[in-house]
Structures are given as C-alpha cells and as structure tokens.
Amino acid sequence: MAIAAIPAAVSAEEMRTLGAARREYGERSQFERSARLFPPASSTPMTGASRSPLQDQFGIITPSALHFERHHSGVPTIDPATHELAIHGLVERPQRFTMSLLKRLPSVSRIHFIECGGNAGREHRGNSGATVQQSHGLVSCSEWTGVRLSTLLREVGLKPAARWVLAEGADASRHARSIPLAKALEDVLVAYGQNGEALRPEQGYPLRLLVPGWEGNVSVKWLHRLHVIDQPMMTRDEAASYTDLMPDGKARAFSFEMESNSVITSPSGGQQVEGRGWLEISGLAWSGRGRIEQVDVSTDGGRTWRQAELQAPVLSKAFTRFRLPWRWDGQEAVLVSRSRDETGYVQPTREAIVAARGMKEGPDGFNHYNGMKPWKITREGMVTHV
Ligand SMILES: Nc1nc2c(c(=O)[nH]1)N[C@H]1C(S)=C(S)[C@@H](COP(=O)(O)O)O[C@H]1N2
Ligand SMILES: [Mo]
C-alpha cells in the first residue's frame, strides 16, 4: 500500500501558529458568508421578512441563525423571568404559566418546517436572475422543544363549548390567530427550544406556538395569551390577509395546510455549473399533510422523470432532503422536481394552479403556492429562473 507523501496544503507558518481557544459561545468560521436576505431598505424597517439561504443548507435542519423570519412590528425584547402565558376563556381553571412552570411540565422535541403562506408565489416572477433564496426562502426547518398544547389545555380543563383557541403574541402587532380545537389537541406545541437551545428572538423568544404543517402565520411568536373560545375571532390575518382570491371572485379563508412542495436547491438560480460531467442534483421537499413519499427529478423540463433518493429519516411535516446524481452534457437543460406526500397528493405544475385558481401574475402573486419550480441551465452553465 503506497501512502505516498502527498504534502498537505497547509503552510509551515499555519502549523506553528497557535489556534484560537476559549470561545464561550461559538461562531462559525470567518470564511463562511451564508446570510439571510432582507428586502431593500426602502420598505418599512420594522416590518418585513428575511429569507433563508436554502441554496447553502446541508441536510434538513436550518441553522437557527439562518431561519427565515417574518414579523409585522419588529422583534421585541422579552425577559423570560417576567414573561407569562395566560390561558383563559372557556376553561375550568384560568391560569398564568411562568416560563419556569412551563419547563416543569412534560416536554417533547419534534422536527418541523415553518413556511409562510406567501412563500414561492411572488417576488421572483419575471426576474431571470432570481435565486432559490428569493423564490422559496420563506421556509425553514428546526427541531422545536416545548410542551404539547394538549397538556396545557388539560391542565386548565376545557369547558364543553370550547371549539377554538385564539393565540396572541406580545409584540406590538398584537398578532393573533384562531386555531380549531381539533388541531390544538392534535400536534401543536408551545415551544421554548429551537435546535437544542432557547428560541432565537426572531423566532419568538422566549415562547411561541408551533403549529406543524400549517401556514406560518398561525405559529404565533412571543406567545403570551391563549383564549379558548367557541368560534374564530376573525382577526386581521385570518379575515383579510392570508386568504386566497379564487376565480369566482370569492376569497378562500382558513386554508391552513401547506400542501406538498419541493424545490431543487443545487444547482439553483444564480449559480454557475463549472463544466460538463457528473454533479449531484439536490433539494428539499416538504408537506403540511405528513411525510414525503417520493420525489421525481426531470432534467428535460418535465418530459421524463427519475426517482430521487430520499435522505433518512423522512419525518412528517419536516424538510426531506432528496438527491440524484446527474451527468451534464453541456447542452441546455431544464431541471425540475415533483414531490408526492403520504396522502398521495402530487405537487402540481404552475399551469395547473393557474387553471384551478385563476391568474394573478402581478406583484402580489399567490398565497399558498406550491407549483413545480424549473431552473434552466444555459450552455454556458448559468442557472436561471424560468
Ligand atoms: N407575534 C407574532 N407572531 C408571528 C408573526 C408576527 O408578526 N408576530 N408573524 C407570523 C408569520 S406571517 C410567519 S410566516 C411566522 C414566521 O415564523 P419565523 O419568523 O419563526 O420564521 O411567524 C408568525 N408569527
Ligand atoms: Mo407569513
């Protein structure tokens, strides 16, 4: 066995210099540049959204520092020592929970994505230079730790008339959403942990609701009040925003579930494929209805398909990483992925969505958009938005 003397590409100087030591809270390497993307400074500074760099993510967990963030009135500073969660309304024993009391209750950790209802359906239209961060960056996936909402509701005791739970945030927007009791009891978490540590301020520190698989807007951050009621409160975000305008002119409200979606993250918009030959096509698939069962990838714009490999574990209402090795022959190609979830639902084409819901090609675009996403590779290897 010839282990030849291959010199390492490290200079003698580097090997004589002592490295850094003692960093109480770690930071990434100074050479890493991956970052969230904010809208131009022209829009109001205290409201808005930043997008996650999906093109840089490995695996299925979004680093907390790169999780997309959406807030209507900025990120408040909340001291966990004084923060309380009040539960009242149609309950037997109204109660205030301190953070330390919440942490004494039985806890669970679960990996789930959060996706804004406005993801993918807007902004990037008509911009051939759009990246996957611009087109799909309003979705991220973390491991969340907290108490089941069902545990808390059992603690306070539901009255027979209870049907909905209004969740309210302690931020200046008074963000509030009504959640049907069946979902509240099924899998909703009152979370204080994210990826092994406390929630980040942007994600709702010290406490948030985490409503798996549903439009991100219902996952109320900076949670301080749960009001058990008998009918939805019709707050601004459920009566006006996050509804879908249908072809008959009516609005579809309370469409909570984010349907099966997928997008190729590598290669993706704005990237350059360096020469012909083998490369791995990789991307993310997710469904608000459960597990991803299959992802197919086409390199000819959807004429022929091949089944991608899914990275285990494949979890319900979580990112699923898919991969397919491919040999680029230097010709123009159109890459696109198509997911199918465990309910049998197949991700539709943009044309199918437009046919079903009518055309809204303006800057507003769609809410709850999950159309297949093609990327074109030019002969020069430039990856562009189609
Ligand atoms: N209190 C409060 N909760 C909120 C919001 C808000 O502005 N205030 N924005 C909502 C929206 S629109 C989305 S998409 C998700 C985003 O969660 P994230 O910022 O942790 O990614 O939070 C939701 N919860
Ligand atoms: Mo959102």
Short mmCIF file of C-alpha atoms and ligand atoms in Angstrom, two decimals:
data_model
loop_
_atom_site.label_atom_id
_atom_site.label_comp_id
_atom_site.label_asym_id
_atom_site.label_seq_id
_atom_site.Cartn_x
_atom_site.Cartn_y
_atom_site.Cartn_z
CA MET A 1 0.00 0.00 0.00
CA ALA A 2 1.63 3.17 -1.15
CA ILE A 3 0.53 6.04 1.00
CA ALA A 4 2.62 8.47 -0.96
CA ALA A 5 3.99 11.60 0.57
CA ILE A 6 1.23 13.98 -0.56
CA PRO A 7 2.06 17.31 1.01
CA ALA A 8 -0.88 18.92 2.80
CA ALA A 9 -1.88 22.33 1.53
CA VAL A 10 -1.06 23.93 4.85
CA SER A 11 1.85 26.27 5.20
CA ALA A 12 4.52 25.67 7.81
CA GLU A 13 3.57 29.08 9.20
CA GLU A 14 -0.02 27.99 9.95
CA MET A 15 1.22 24.87 11.71
CA ARG A 16 3.47 26.89 14.03
CA THR A 17 0.73 29.36 15.00
CA LEU A 18 -1.46 28.54 17.97
CA GLY A 19 -5.16 28.46 17.11
CA ALA A 20 -7.99 30.28 18.85
CA ALA A 21 -9.11 28.94 22.21
CA ARG A 22 -11.97 29.50 24.66
CA ARG A 23 -14.98 30.76 22.84
CA GLU A 24 -17.85 30.59 25.28
CA TYR A 25 -20.49 30.89 22.61
CA GLY A 26 -19.26 29.55 19.27
CA GLU A 27 -19.33 31.37 15.99
CA ARG A 28 -18.89 29.99 12.51
CA SER A 29 -15.65 30.23 10.59
CA GLN A 30 -14.69 33.70 9.43
CA PHE A 31 -14.64 32.33 5.88
CA GLU A 32 -18.34 31.49 5.81
CA ARG A 33 -20.64 34.07 4.21
CA SER A 34 -24.11 32.48 4.06
CA ALA A 35 -26.72 35.01 5.21
CA ARG A 36 -30.40 35.84 5.36
CA LEU A 37 -31.71 38.14 2.65
CA PHE A 38 -33.67 41.24 3.60
CA PRO A 39 -35.85 43.27 1.24
CA PRO A 40 -34.42 46.61 0.04
CA ALA A 41 -34.15 49.24 2.79
CA SER A 42 -36.87 51.25 1.03
CA SER A 43 -39.57 49.14 2.67
CA THR A 44 -40.55 49.90 6.29
CA PRO A 45 -37.73 48.85 8.61
CA MET A 46 -39.87 47.46 11.44
CA THR A 47 -41.96 45.14 9.35
CA GLY A 48 -40.99 42.57 6.83
CA ALA A 49 -39.36 39.26 6.24
CA SER A 50 -35.92 37.84 5.71
CA ARG A 51 -35.32 34.79 3.54
CA SER A 52 -33.30 31.72 4.37
CA PRO A 53 -30.36 30.80 2.08
CA LEU A 54 -31.75 27.40 1.04
CA GLN A 55 -29.00 27.11 -1.57
CA ASP A 56 -26.38 26.83 1.20
CA GLN A 57 -28.22 24.46 3.55
CA PHE A 58 -26.99 20.89 4.03
CA GLY A 59 -29.36 18.20 5.31
CA ILE A 60 -32.76 19.11 6.75
CA ILE A 61 -32.08 21.41 9.72
CA THR A 62 -31.88 25.15 9.08
CA PRO A 63 -29.28 26.73 11.37
CA SER A 64 -31.16 28.96 13.85
CA ALA A 65 -29.13 32.00 12.75
CA LEU A 66 -30.34 31.47 9.17
CA HIS A 67 -34.00 30.58 9.86
CA PHE A 68 -36.25 32.92 7.86
CA GLU A 69 -38.10 35.46 9.98
CA ARG A 70 -41.36 37.21 9.43
CA HIS A 71 -42.62 39.89 11.72
CA HIS A 72 -45.29 42.56 11.45
CA SER A 73 -43.90 45.01 14.04
CA GLY A 74 -40.30 44.09 14.67
CA VAL A 75 -38.66 41.68 17.11
CA PRO A 76 -39.48 42.52 20.76
CA THR A 77 -37.09 42.04 23.68
CA ILE A 78 -38.79 39.89 26.31
CA ASP A 79 -37.31 38.91 29.68
CA PRO A 80 -38.18 35.27 30.38
CA ALA A 81 -38.04 35.94 34.13
CA THR A 82 -41.19 38.05 33.91
CA HIS A 83 -42.87 36.52 30.85
CA GLU A 84 -46.13 34.67 31.43
CA LEU A 85 -48.59 32.71 29.33
CA ALA A 86 -52.22 33.31 30.34
CA ILE A 87 -54.88 30.73 29.45
CA HIS A 88 -58.47 31.84 29.90
CA GLY A 89 -61.93 31.83 28.34
CA LEU A 90 -63.91 28.58 28.11
CA VAL A 91 -61.76 26.77 30.67
CA GLU A 92 -62.45 25.47 34.19
CA ARG A 93 -59.31 26.90 35.84
CA PRO A 94 -57.86 30.02 34.13
CA GLN A 95 -54.15 30.17 34.84
CA ARG A 96 -50.93 32.10 34.21
CA PHE A 97 -47.86 29.98 33.44
CA THR A 98 -44.39 31.35 34.12
CA MET A 99 -41.51 30.07 31.98
CA SER A 100 -40.15 28.04 34.89
CA LEU A 101 -43.54 26.42 35.47
CA LEU A 102 -43.81 25.56 31.75
CA LYS A 103 -40.40 23.89 31.89
CA ARG A 104 -41.54 21.59 34.73
CA LEU A 105 -44.26 20.08 32.50
CA PRO A 106 -43.68 17.01 30.28
CA SER A 107 -41.80 18.15 27.14
CA VAL A 108 -41.31 16.89 23.58
CA SER A 109 -38.87 17.68 20.74
CA ARG A 110 -40.00 17.49 17.13
CA ILE A 111 -38.52 18.45 13.78
CA HIS A 112 -40.91 20.58 11.71
CA PHE A 113 -40.76 23.15 8.93
CA ILE A 114 -42.40 26.57 9.13
CA GLU A 115 -43.48 28.07 5.83
CA CYS A 116 -45.02 31.50 5.32
CA GLY A 117 -48.29 31.33 3.38
CA GLY A 118 -46.75 33.84 0.96
CA ASN A 119 -43.73 31.70 0.08
CA ALA A 120 -42.87 30.88 -3.54
CA GLY A 121 -45.81 32.63 -5.18
CA ARG A 122 -44.41 36.10 -5.76
CA GLU A 123 -41.45 38.50 -5.87
CA HIS A 124 -39.28 36.43 -8.18
CA ARG A 125 -41.71 36.41 -11.11
CA GLY A 126 -40.17 37.97 -14.18
CA ASN A 127 -36.68 38.07 -12.68
CA SER A 128 -34.48 35.58 -14.53
CA GLY A 129 -31.67 36.15 -12.02
CA ALA A 130 -33.82 35.09 -9.03
CA THR A 131 -32.19 32.69 -6.59
CA VAL A 132 -33.92 29.94 -4.64
CA GLN A 133 -33.47 32.17 -1.59
CA GLN A 134 -35.60 34.83 -3.30
CA SER A 135 -38.17 32.45 -4.70
CA HIS A 136 -38.52 29.94 -1.82
CA GLY A 137 -36.67 31.43 1.17
CA LEU A 138 -39.73 31.85 3.40
CA VAL A 139 -39.48 28.27 4.67
CA SER A 140 -37.09 26.74 7.20
CA CYS A 141 -36.90 23.65 9.39
CA SER A 142 -35.83 23.33 13.02
CA GLU A 143 -36.06 20.95 15.93
CA TRP A 144 -38.55 22.51 18.34
CA THR A 145 -38.83 21.66 22.05
CA GLY A 146 -41.69 22.53 24.34
CA VAL A 147 -44.95 21.44 25.92
CA ARG A 148 -47.83 19.99 23.95
CA LEU A 149 -50.74 22.44 23.82
CA SER A 150 -52.98 19.47 24.72
CA THR A 151 -51.05 19.13 28.01
CA LEU A 152 -51.70 22.78 28.89
CA LEU A 153 -55.37 22.58 27.91
CA ARG A 154 -55.76 19.51 30.13
CA GLU A 155 -54.18 21.46 32.99
CA VAL A 156 -56.78 24.24 32.73
CA GLY A 157 -59.70 21.96 31.79
CA LEU A 158 -61.82 22.70 28.69
CA LYS A 159 -65.47 23.65 29.04
CA PRO A 160 -67.91 21.77 26.75
CA ALA A 161 -68.49 24.81 24.50
CA ALA A 162 -64.76 25.17 23.66
CA ARG A 163 -64.13 24.94 19.88
CA TRP A 164 -61.24 27.30 19.01
CA VAL A 165 -58.13 28.71 20.67
CA LEU A 166 -57.08 32.29 19.97
CA ALA A 167 -53.30 32.67 20.32
CA GLU A 168 -51.91 36.18 20.83
CA GLY A 169 -48.35 37.48 20.67
CA ALA A 170 -46.77 40.05 22.98
CA ASP A 171 -45.28 42.05 20.08
CA ALA A 172 -46.51 45.48 19.02
CA SER A 173 -48.55 44.00 16.15
CA ARG A 174 -50.79 42.16 18.65
CA HIS A 175 -50.58 39.31 16.22
CA ALA A 176 -53.41 36.87 16.92
CA ARG A 177 -54.83 33.81 15.19
CA SER A 178 -57.69 31.41 15.91
CA ILE A 179 -56.87 27.70 15.77
CA PRO A 180 -59.51 24.97 15.70
CA LEU A 181 -59.52 22.87 18.86
CA ALA A 182 -59.04 19.59 16.97
CA LYS A 183 -55.66 20.81 15.65
CA ALA A 184 -54.75 22.34 19.03
CA LEU A 185 -55.19 18.94 20.64
CA GLU A 186 -53.53 17.01 17.79
CA ASP A 187 -49.92 18.17 17.49
CA VAL A 188 -49.49 21.87 18.37
CA LEU A 189 -46.51 22.74 20.59
CA VAL A 190 -45.90 25.64 22.94
CA ALA A 191 -42.18 25.80 22.21
CA TYR A 192 -39.28 27.34 24.10
CA GLY A 193 -36.46 25.42 22.40
CA GLN A 194 -35.00 25.53 18.89
CA ASN A 195 -32.18 23.32 17.66
CA GLY A 196 -31.02 22.41 21.15
CA GLU A 197 -31.05 25.85 22.77
CA ALA A 198 -33.56 28.57 23.62
CA LEU A 199 -35.58 30.05 20.75
CA ARG A 200 -33.88 32.88 18.90
CA PRO A 201 -35.51 36.31 19.49
CA GLU A 202 -36.57 36.35 15.81
CA GLN A 203 -38.34 33.01 16.30
CA GLY A 204 -40.38 34.18 19.30
CA TYR A 205 -38.16 34.12 22.40
CA PRO A 206 -39.00 33.07 24.99
CA LEU A 207 -42.18 31.27 23.86
CA ARG A 208 -44.02 30.55 20.64
CA LEU A 209 -46.77 28.44 19.23
CA LEU A 210 -45.63 25.85 16.68
CA VAL A 211 -48.48 24.60 14.50
CA PRO A 212 -46.98 21.78 12.40
CA GLY A 213 -47.70 21.86 8.66
CA TRP A 214 -49.93 24.94 8.70
CA GLU A 215 -49.20 28.35 7.19
CA GLY A 216 -46.53 30.03 9.31
CA ASN A 217 -48.82 32.88 10.27
CA VAL A 218 -50.68 30.73 12.84
CA SER A 219 -47.43 29.84 14.66
CA VAL A 220 -47.78 32.87 16.92
CA LYS A 221 -44.44 34.10 18.31
CA TRP A 222 -43.77 35.85 21.63
CA LEU A 223 -46.85 33.96 22.84
CA HIS A 224 -48.46 35.44 25.97
CA ARG A 225 -52.15 34.59 25.78
CA LEU A 226 -54.39 31.68 24.79
CA HIS A 227 -58.09 32.49 24.78
CA VAL A 228 -60.36 29.45 24.48
CA ILE A 229 -63.48 30.44 22.50
CA ASP A 230 -66.44 28.91 20.68
CA GLN A 231 -65.88 30.44 17.23
CA PRO A 232 -62.98 32.03 15.33
CA MET A 233 -62.22 35.64 16.29
CA MET A 234 -61.82 36.80 12.65
CA THR A 235 -58.62 38.73 13.37
CA ARG A 236 -56.98 40.79 10.62
CA ASP A 237 -54.69 37.99 9.50
CA GLU A 238 -57.50 35.45 9.13
CA ALA A 239 -60.15 37.76 7.69
CA ALA A 240 -58.04 39.85 5.29
CA SER A 241 -54.50 38.58 4.82
CA TYR A 242 -53.54 35.00 4.06
CA THR A 243 -56.76 34.31 2.20
CA ASP A 244 -56.77 33.14 -1.43
CA LEU A 245 -58.69 35.01 -4.11
CA MET A 246 -60.47 32.42 -6.28
CA PRO A 247 -61.56 32.76 -9.94
CA ASP A 248 -65.21 33.29 -8.93
CA GLY A 249 -64.17 36.41 -7.01
CA LYS A 250 -64.69 34.79 -3.60
CA ALA A 251 -61.92 34.52 -1.04
CA ARG A 252 -60.81 31.21 0.45
CA ALA A 253 -60.03 31.72 4.15
CA PHE A 254 -58.79 29.31 6.81
CA SER A 255 -56.84 27.26 4.27
CA PHE A 256 -54.27 26.27 6.82
CA GLU A 257 -52.37 23.29 5.40
CA MET A 258 -49.26 23.92 3.34
CA GLU A 259 -49.54 21.42 0.50
CA SER A 260 -46.74 19.21 -0.78
CA ASN A 261 -43.90 21.23 -2.26
CA SER A 262 -40.30 20.77 -3.38
CA VAL A 263 -37.50 22.76 -4.94
CA ILE A 264 -34.05 21.96 -6.29
CA THR A 265 -31.54 23.94 -4.23
CA SER A 266 -28.40 22.81 -6.07
CA PRO A 267 -27.85 23.69 -8.79
CA SER A 268 -30.26 26.62 -8.49
CA GLY A 269 -30.85 30.17 -9.69
CA GLY A 270 -27.81 32.44 -9.92
CA GLN A 271 -25.31 29.57 -9.65
CA GLN A 272 -22.78 28.57 -12.25
CA VAL A 273 -22.19 24.93 -13.21
CA GLU A 274 -18.44 24.62 -13.79
CA GLY A 275 -18.11 22.44 -16.86
CA ARG A 276 -19.80 19.27 -18.04
CA GLY A 277 -19.65 15.98 -16.16
CA TRP A 278 -21.10 14.47 -13.01
CA LEU A 279 -22.80 16.60 -10.39
CA GLU A 280 -25.34 15.95 -7.69
CA ILE A 281 -28.80 17.47 -8.04
CA SER A 282 -30.11 18.10 -4.53
CA GLY A 283 -33.11 19.78 -3.00
CA LEU A 284 -35.76 19.95 -0.33
CA ALA A 285 -39.31 18.57 -0.23
CA TRP A 286 -41.96 19.08 2.43
CA SER A 287 -45.68 18.66 3.03
CA GLY A 288 -48.01 20.08 5.64
CA ARG A 289 -50.04 16.89 5.44
CA GLY A 290 -47.42 14.39 6.53
CA ARG A 291 -44.38 12.55 5.19
CA ILE A 292 -42.87 12.93 1.75
CA GLU A 293 -43.20 9.61 -0.05
CA GLN A 294 -41.43 10.23 -3.36
CA VAL A 295 -39.58 12.95 -5.25
CA ASP A 296 -39.02 12.74 -9.00
CA VAL A 297 -36.50 14.88 -10.85
CA SER A 298 -36.55 15.82 -14.52
CA THR A 299 -33.63 17.31 -16.43
CA ASP A 300 -35.66 17.92 -19.61
CA GLY A 301 -38.34 20.25 -18.30
CA GLY A 302 -40.75 17.51 -17.20
CA ARG A 303 -40.81 15.22 -20.24
CA THR A 304 -39.01 12.34 -18.49
CA TRP A 305 -38.56 11.75 -14.77
CA ARG A 306 -36.24 9.79 -12.50
CA GLN A 307 -36.84 8.95 -8.85
CA ALA A 308 -34.54 10.79 -6.44
CA GLU A 309 -33.05 9.24 -3.33
CA LEU A 310 -34.59 10.45 -0.05
CA GLN A 311 -32.27 11.02 2.91
CA ALA A 312 -33.44 9.20 6.05
CA PRO A 313 -35.04 9.97 8.42
CA VAL A 314 -38.08 11.06 6.43
CA LEU A 315 -40.22 12.89 9.00
CA SER A 316 -43.79 14.13 8.97
CA LYS A 317 -44.22 17.88 8.27
CA ALA A 318 -40.46 18.31 8.06
CA PHE A 319 -37.92 19.02 5.33
CA THR A 320 -36.87 15.92 3.37
CA ARG A 321 -33.56 16.10 1.52
CA PHE A 322 -33.55 14.49 -1.95
CA ARG A 323 -30.61 13.75 -4.23
CA LEU A 324 -29.96 12.50 -7.74
CA PRO A 325 -26.59 12.08 -9.47
CA TRP A 326 -26.59 13.57 -12.99
CA ARG A 327 -24.18 13.92 -15.87
CA TRP A 328 -24.44 17.30 -17.56
CA ASP A 329 -23.60 17.03 -21.26
CA GLY A 330 -23.08 20.77 -21.74
CA GLN A 331 -26.42 21.23 -23.50
CA GLU A 332 -29.27 23.43 -22.37
CA ALA A 333 -31.28 21.64 -19.68
CA VAL A 334 -34.32 22.39 -17.53
CA LEU A 335 -34.22 20.88 -14.04
CA VAL A 336 -37.44 20.46 -12.07
CA SER A 337 -38.59 18.40 -9.08
CA ARG A 338 -42.01 16.97 -8.20
CA SER A 339 -42.96 15.69 -4.75
CA ARG A 340 -45.67 13.28 -3.60
CA ASP A 341 -46.71 13.05 0.04
CA GLU A 342 -48.14 10.15 2.02
CA THR A 343 -51.71 11.19 1.20
CA GLY A 344 -50.93 10.52 -2.48
CA TYR A 345 -51.12 14.25 -3.34
CA VAL A 346 -48.71 15.20 -6.14
CA GLN A 347 -47.16 18.68 -6.39
CA PRO A 348 -48.88 20.47 -9.31
CA THR A 349 -47.42 22.47 -12.19
CA ARG A 350 -47.78 26.25 -12.23
CA GLU A 351 -50.21 25.84 -15.15
CA ALA A 352 -52.45 23.52 -13.11
CA ILE A 353 -52.57 26.03 -10.23
CA VAL A 354 -53.38 28.92 -12.56
CA ALA A 355 -56.15 26.81 -14.16
CA ALA A 356 -57.65 25.99 -10.75
CA ARG A 357 -57.25 29.35 -9.05
CA GLY A 358 -57.12 31.89 -11.84
CA MET A 359 -54.25 34.12 -12.85
CA LYS A 360 -52.59 36.58 -10.52
CA GLU A 361 -49.35 37.28 -12.30
CA GLY A 362 -48.98 40.71 -10.70
CA PRO A 363 -46.51 41.57 -7.95
CA ASP A 364 -48.92 40.10 -5.39
CA GLY A 365 -48.73 36.59 -6.75
CA PHE A 366 -50.33 33.73 -4.88
CA ASN A 367 -50.72 32.72 -1.30
CA HIS A 368 -50.33 29.01 -0.59
CA TYR A 369 -48.43 28.45 -3.85
CA ASN A 370 -46.69 25.11 -4.34
CA GLY A 371 -46.11 24.82 -8.08
CA MET A 372 -43.17 22.86 -9.50
CA LYS A 373 -40.08 25.04 -9.86
CA PRO A 374 -38.00 24.74 -13.04
CA TRP A 375 -34.41 26.02 -13.33
CA LYS A 376 -32.78 26.41 -16.74
CA ILE A 377 -29.09 25.66 -17.29
CA THR A 378 -27.70 27.52 -20.30
CA ARG A 379 -24.90 26.10 -22.49
CA GLU A 380 -22.55 28.37 -20.54
CA GLY A 381 -23.64 26.67 -17.29
CA MET A 382 -25.59 29.64 -15.93
CA VAL A 383 -28.59 28.57 -13.85
CA THR A 384 -31.55 30.87 -14.36
CA HIS A 385 -35.12 31.23 -13.18
CA VAL A 386 -37.68 30.13 -15.78
N1 LIG B 1 -46.41 37.51 17.38
C1 LIG B 1 -46.19 37.31 16.06
N2 LIG B 1 -46.18 36.04 15.61
C2 LIG B 1 -45.96 35.79 14.30
C3 LIG B 1 -45.75 36.85 13.38
C4 LIG B 1 -45.75 38.19 13.89
O1 LIG B 1 -45.55 39.18 13.18
N3 LIG B 1 -45.95 38.37 15.24
N4 LIG B 1 -45.57 36.55 12.04
C5 LIG B 1 -46.13 35.28 11.58
C6 LIG B 1 -45.77 34.89 10.23
S1 LIG B 1 -46.55 35.72 8.98
C7 LIG B 1 -44.94 33.80 9.96
S2 LIG B 1 -44.70 33.30 8.39
C8 LIG B 1 -44.23 33.09 11.05
C9 LIG B 1 -42.74 33.04 10.75
O2 LIG B 1 -42.04 32.39 11.78
P1 LIG B 1 -40.47 32.64 11.90
O3 LIG B 1 -40.24 34.12 11.88
O4 LIG B 1 -40.02 31.98 13.14
O5 LIG B 1 -39.83 32.01 10.69
O6 LIG B 1 -44.44 33.71 12.30
C10 LIG B 1 -45.78 34.12 12.52
N5 LIG B 1 -45.95 34.50 13.90
MO MO B 2 -46.25 34.56 6.99
#
